[in-house]
PDB file of C-alpha atoms in Angstrom:
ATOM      1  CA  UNK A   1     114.291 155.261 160.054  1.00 53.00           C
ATOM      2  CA  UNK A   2     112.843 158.262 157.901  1.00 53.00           C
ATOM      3  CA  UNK A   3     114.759 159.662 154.912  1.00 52.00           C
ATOM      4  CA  UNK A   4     114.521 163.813 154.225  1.00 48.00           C
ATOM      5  CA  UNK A   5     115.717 164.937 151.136  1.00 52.00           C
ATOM      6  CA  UNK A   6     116.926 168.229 150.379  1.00 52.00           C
ATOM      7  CA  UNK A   7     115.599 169.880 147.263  1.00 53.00           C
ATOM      8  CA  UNK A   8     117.422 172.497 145.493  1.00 56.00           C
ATOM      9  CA  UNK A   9     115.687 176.089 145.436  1.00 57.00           C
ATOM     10  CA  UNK A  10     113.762 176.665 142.198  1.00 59.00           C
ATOM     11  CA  UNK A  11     115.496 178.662 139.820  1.00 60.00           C
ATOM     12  CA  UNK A  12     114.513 181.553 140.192  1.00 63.00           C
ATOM     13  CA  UNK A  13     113.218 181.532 143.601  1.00 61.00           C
ATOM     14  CA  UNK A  14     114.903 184.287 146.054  1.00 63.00           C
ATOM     15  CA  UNK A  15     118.143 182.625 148.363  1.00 61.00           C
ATOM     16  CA  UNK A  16     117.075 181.279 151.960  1.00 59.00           C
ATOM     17  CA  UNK A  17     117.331 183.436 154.392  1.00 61.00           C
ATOM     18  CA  UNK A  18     120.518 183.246 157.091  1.00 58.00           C
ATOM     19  CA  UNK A  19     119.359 181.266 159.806  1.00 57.00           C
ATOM     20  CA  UNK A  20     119.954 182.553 163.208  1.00 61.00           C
ATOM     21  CA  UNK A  21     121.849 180.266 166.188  1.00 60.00           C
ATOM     22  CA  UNK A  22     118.929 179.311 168.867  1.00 62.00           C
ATOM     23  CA  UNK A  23     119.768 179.733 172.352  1.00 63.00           C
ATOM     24  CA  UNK A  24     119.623 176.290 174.310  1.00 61.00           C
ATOM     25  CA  UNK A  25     118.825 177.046 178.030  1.00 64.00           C
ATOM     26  CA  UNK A  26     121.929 176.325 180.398  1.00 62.00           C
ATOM     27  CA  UNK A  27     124.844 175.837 177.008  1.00 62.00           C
ATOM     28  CA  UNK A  28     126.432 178.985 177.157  1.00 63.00           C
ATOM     29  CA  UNK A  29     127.687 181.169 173.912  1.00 62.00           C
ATOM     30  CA  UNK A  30     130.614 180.643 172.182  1.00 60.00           C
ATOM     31  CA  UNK A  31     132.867 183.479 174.068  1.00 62.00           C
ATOM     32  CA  UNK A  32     133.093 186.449 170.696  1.00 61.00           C
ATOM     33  CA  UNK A  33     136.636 187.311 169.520  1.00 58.00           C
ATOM     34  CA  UNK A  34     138.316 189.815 171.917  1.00 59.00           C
ATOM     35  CA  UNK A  35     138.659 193.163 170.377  1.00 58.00           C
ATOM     36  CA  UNK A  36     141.672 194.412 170.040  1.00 58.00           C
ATOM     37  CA  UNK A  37     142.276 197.511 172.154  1.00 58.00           C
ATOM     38  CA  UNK A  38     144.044 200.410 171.146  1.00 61.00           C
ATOM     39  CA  UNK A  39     147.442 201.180 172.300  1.00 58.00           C
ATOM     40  CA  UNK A  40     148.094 197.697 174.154  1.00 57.00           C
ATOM     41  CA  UNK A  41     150.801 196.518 172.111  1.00 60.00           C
ATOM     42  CA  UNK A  42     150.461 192.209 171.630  1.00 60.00           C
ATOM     43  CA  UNK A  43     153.267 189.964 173.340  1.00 58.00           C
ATOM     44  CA  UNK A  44     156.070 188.915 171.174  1.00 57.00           C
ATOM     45  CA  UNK A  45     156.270 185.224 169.782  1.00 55.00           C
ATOM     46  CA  UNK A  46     158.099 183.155 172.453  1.00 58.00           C
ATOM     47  CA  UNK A  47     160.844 181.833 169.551  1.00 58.00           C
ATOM     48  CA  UNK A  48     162.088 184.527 166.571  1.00 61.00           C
ATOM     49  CA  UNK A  49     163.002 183.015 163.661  1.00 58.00           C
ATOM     50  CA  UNK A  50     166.664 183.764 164.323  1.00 59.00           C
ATOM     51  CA  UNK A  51     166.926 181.837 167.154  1.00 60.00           C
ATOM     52  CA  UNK A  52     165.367 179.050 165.637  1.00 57.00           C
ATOM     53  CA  UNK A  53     167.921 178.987 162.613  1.00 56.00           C
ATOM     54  CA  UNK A  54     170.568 179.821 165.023  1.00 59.00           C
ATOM     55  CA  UNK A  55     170.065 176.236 166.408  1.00 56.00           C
ATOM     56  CA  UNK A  56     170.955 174.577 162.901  1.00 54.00           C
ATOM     57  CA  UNK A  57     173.903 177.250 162.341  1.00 55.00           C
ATOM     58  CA  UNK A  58     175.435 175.564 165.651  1.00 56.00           C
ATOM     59  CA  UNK A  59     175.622 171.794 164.263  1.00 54.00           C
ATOM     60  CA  UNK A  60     179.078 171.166 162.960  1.00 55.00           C
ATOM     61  CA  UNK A  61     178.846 170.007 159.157  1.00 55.00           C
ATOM     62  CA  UNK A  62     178.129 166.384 158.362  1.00 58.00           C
ATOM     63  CA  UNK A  63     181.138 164.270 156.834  1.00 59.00           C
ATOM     64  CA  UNK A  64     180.475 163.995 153.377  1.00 55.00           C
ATOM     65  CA  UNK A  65     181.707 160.987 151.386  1.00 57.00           C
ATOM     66  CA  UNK A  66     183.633 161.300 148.294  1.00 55.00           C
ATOM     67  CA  UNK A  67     186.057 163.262 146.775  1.00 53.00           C
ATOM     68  CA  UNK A  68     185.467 167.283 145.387  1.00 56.00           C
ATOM     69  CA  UNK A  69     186.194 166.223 141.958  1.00 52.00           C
ATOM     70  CA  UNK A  70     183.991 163.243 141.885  1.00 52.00           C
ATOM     71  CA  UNK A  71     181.355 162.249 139.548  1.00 53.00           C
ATOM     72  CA  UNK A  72     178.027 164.076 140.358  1.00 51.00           C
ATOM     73  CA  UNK A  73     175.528 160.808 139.497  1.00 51.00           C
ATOM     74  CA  UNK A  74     178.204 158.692 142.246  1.00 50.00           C
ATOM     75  CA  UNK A  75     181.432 156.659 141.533  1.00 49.00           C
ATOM     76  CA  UNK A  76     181.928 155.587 145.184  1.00 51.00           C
ATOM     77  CA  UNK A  77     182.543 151.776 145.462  1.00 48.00           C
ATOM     78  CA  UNK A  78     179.357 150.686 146.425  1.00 51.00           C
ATOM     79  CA  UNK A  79     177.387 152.585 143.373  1.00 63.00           C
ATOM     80  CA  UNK A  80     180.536 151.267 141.134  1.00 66.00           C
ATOM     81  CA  UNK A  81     179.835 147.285 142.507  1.00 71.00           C
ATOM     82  CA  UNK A  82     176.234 148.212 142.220  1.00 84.00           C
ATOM     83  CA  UNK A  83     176.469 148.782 138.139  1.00 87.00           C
ATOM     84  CA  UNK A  84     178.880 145.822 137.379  1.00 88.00           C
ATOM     85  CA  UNK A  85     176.189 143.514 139.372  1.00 89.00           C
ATOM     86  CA  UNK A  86     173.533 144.848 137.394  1.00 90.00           C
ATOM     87  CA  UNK A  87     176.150 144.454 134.117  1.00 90.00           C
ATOM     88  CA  UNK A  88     176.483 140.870 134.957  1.00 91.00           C
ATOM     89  CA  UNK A  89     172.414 140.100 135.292  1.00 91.00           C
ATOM     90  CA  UNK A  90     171.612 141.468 132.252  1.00 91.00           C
ATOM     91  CA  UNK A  91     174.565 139.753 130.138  1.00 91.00           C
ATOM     92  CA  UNK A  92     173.256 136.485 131.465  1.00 92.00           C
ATOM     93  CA  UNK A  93     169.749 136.720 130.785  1.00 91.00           C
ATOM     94  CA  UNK A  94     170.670 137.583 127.623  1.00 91.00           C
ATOM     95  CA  UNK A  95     171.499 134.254 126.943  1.00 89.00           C
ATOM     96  CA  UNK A  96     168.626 132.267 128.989  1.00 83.00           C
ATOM     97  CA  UNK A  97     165.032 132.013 127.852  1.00 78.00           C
ATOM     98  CA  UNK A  98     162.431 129.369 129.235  1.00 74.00           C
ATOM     99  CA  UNK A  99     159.138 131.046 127.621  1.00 71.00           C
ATOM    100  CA  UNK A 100     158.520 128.369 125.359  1.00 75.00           C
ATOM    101  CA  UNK A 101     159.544 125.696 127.363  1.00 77.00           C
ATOM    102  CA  UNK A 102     157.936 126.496 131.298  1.00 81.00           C
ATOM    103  CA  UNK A 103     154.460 127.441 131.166  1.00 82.00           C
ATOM    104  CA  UNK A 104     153.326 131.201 131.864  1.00 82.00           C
ATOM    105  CA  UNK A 105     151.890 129.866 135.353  1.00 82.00           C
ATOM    106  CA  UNK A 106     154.983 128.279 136.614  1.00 84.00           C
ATOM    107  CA  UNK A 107     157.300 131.211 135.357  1.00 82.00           C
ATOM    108  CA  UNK A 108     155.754 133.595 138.052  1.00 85.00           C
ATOM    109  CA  UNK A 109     156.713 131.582 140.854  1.00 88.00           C
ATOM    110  CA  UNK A 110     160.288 130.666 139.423  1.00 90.00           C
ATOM    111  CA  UNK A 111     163.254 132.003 141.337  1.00 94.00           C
ATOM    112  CA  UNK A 112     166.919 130.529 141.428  1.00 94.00           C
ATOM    113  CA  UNK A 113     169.978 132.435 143.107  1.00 95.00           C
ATOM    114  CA  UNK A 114     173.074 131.422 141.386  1.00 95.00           C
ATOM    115  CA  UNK A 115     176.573 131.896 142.905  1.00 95.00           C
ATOM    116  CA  UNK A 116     179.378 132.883 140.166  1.00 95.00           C
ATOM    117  CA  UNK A 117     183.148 133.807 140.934  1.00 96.00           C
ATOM    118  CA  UNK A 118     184.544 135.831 138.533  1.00 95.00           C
ATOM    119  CA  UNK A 119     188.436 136.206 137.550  1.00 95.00           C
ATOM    120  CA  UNK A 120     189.974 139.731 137.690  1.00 94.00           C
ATOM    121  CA  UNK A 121     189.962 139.802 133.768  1.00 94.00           C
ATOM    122  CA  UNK A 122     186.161 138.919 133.823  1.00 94.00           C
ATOM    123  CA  UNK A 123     186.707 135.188 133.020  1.00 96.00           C
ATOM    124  CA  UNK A 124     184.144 132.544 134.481  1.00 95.00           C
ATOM    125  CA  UNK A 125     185.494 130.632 137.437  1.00 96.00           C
ATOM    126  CA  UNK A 126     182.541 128.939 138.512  1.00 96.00           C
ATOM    127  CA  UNK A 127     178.883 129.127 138.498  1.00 96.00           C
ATOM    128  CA  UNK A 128     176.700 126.620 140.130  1.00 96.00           C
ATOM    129  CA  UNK A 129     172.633 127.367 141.871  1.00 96.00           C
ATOM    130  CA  UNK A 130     172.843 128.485 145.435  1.00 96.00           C
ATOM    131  CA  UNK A 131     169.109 128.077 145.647  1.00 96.00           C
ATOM    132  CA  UNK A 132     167.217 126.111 143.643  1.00 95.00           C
ATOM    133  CA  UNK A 133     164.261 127.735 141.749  1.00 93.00           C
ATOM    134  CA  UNK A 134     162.533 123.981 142.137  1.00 92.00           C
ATOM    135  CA  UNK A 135     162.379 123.311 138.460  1.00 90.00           C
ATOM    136  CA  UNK A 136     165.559 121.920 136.777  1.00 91.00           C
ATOM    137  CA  UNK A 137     165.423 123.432 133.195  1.00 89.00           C
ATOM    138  CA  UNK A 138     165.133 126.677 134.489  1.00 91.00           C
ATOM    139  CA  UNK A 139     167.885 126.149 137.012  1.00 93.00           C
ATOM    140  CA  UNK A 140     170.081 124.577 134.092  1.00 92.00           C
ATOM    141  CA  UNK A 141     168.979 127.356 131.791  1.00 91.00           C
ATOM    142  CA  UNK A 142     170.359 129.776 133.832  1.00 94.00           C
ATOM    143  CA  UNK A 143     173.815 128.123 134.643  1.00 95.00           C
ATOM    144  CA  UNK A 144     173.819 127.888 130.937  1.00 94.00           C
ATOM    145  CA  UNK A 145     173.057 131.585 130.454  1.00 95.00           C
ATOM    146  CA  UNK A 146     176.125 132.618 132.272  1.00 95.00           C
ATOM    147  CA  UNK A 147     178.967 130.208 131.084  1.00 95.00           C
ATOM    148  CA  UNK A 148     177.995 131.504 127.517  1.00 95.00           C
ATOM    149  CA  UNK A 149     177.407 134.714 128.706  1.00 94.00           C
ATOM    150  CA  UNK A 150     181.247 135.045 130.157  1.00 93.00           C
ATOM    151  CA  UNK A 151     183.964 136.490 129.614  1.00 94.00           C
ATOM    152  CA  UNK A 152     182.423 139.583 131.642  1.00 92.00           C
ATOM    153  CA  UNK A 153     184.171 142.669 131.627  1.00 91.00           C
ATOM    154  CA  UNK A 154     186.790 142.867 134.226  1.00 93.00           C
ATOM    155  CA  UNK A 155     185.360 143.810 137.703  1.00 92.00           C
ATOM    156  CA  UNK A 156     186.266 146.506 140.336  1.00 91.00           C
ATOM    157  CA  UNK A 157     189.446 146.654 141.458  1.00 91.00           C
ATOM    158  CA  UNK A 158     188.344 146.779 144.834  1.00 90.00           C
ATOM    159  CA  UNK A 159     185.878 144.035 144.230  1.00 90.00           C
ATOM    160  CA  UNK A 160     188.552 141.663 142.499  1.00 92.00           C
ATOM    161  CA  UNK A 161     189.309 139.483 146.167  1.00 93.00           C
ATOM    162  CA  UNK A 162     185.892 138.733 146.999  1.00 92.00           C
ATOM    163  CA  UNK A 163     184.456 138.123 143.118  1.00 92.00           C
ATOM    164  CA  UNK A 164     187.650 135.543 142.884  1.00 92.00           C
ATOM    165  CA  UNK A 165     187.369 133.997 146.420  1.00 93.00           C
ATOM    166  CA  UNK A 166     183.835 133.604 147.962  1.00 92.00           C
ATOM    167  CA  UNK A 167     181.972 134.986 144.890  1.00 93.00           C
ATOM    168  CA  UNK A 168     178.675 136.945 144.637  1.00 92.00           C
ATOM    169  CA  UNK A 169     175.146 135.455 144.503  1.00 93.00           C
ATOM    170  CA  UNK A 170     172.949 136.596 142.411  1.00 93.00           C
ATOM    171  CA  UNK A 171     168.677 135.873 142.048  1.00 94.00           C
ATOM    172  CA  UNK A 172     167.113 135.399 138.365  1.00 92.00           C
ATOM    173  CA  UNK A 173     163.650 134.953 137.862  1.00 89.00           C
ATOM    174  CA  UNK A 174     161.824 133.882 134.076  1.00 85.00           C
TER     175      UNK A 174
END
């Protein structure tokens, strides 16, 4: 295949002219705008904008959940669990570092969920690896981290039975 370039006009060379459409024989024209006639008034949108709001004015209100005098950033239980779960990560790794001991390489594949049950005054009732990260020290480290990490602050009344009974499970990684 050939290559054209285009050259810029020389500076101070007049502008190219407007370049008229050729007819091709048997493609017609594109059809011209219609002109608007006097006095011929146009048809009305099929939808006004009323009617179209009037469909979301019809919708009963959605059940919000919460209470009027609630806290605007969210105190329901779920947000409330959320931060004590959160809480409880970052008091254990406090306690647990394996940077000198696991080698940078290793570290980014390391991942260990640990189960903990928690008393309702935040004491340690057990901690123990549900999953097993695949390297002992940093399995150990971890169970270490949170029996020197604890007490924790007393949790959620509401999440008092299951921290106590079944526990909560919780994923660290280096």
């Amino acid at each position: 295949g050939r290559v054209s370039w285009v050259s810029a006009p020389a500076p101070g060379a007049p502008p190219p002219k407007a370049v008229e459409p050729v007819p091709v024989p048997g493609l017609k024209p594109p059809p011209a705008a219609p002109a608007k006639q006097e006095g011929v008034k146009e048809a009305p949108p099929k939808k006004s904008l009323a009617s179209a709001f009037g469909q979301f004015a019809q919708k009963p209100p959605e059940e919000v959940e919460g209470v009027k005098d609630g806290d605007i950033h969210g105190d329901s239980a779920v947000q409330e669990g959320e931060r004590y779960f959160g809480a409880l990560k970052a008091a254990i790794r406090r306690y647990y570092d394996v940077s000198s001991t696991i080698s940078e390489q290793e570290r980014m594949y390391l991942r260990a969920e640990v189960a903990i049950r928690i008393g309702a005054r935040g004491e340690l009732l057990d901690v123990r690896i549900a999953k097993s990260s695949g390297n002992d020290l940093f399995d150990a480290s971890v169970v270490s981290a949170a029996k020197k990490a604890s007490p924790f602050g007393p949790p959620p009344d509401h999440l008092r039975p299951e921290l106590s009974g079944r526990g909560i499970i919780l994923e660290f990684t280096p």
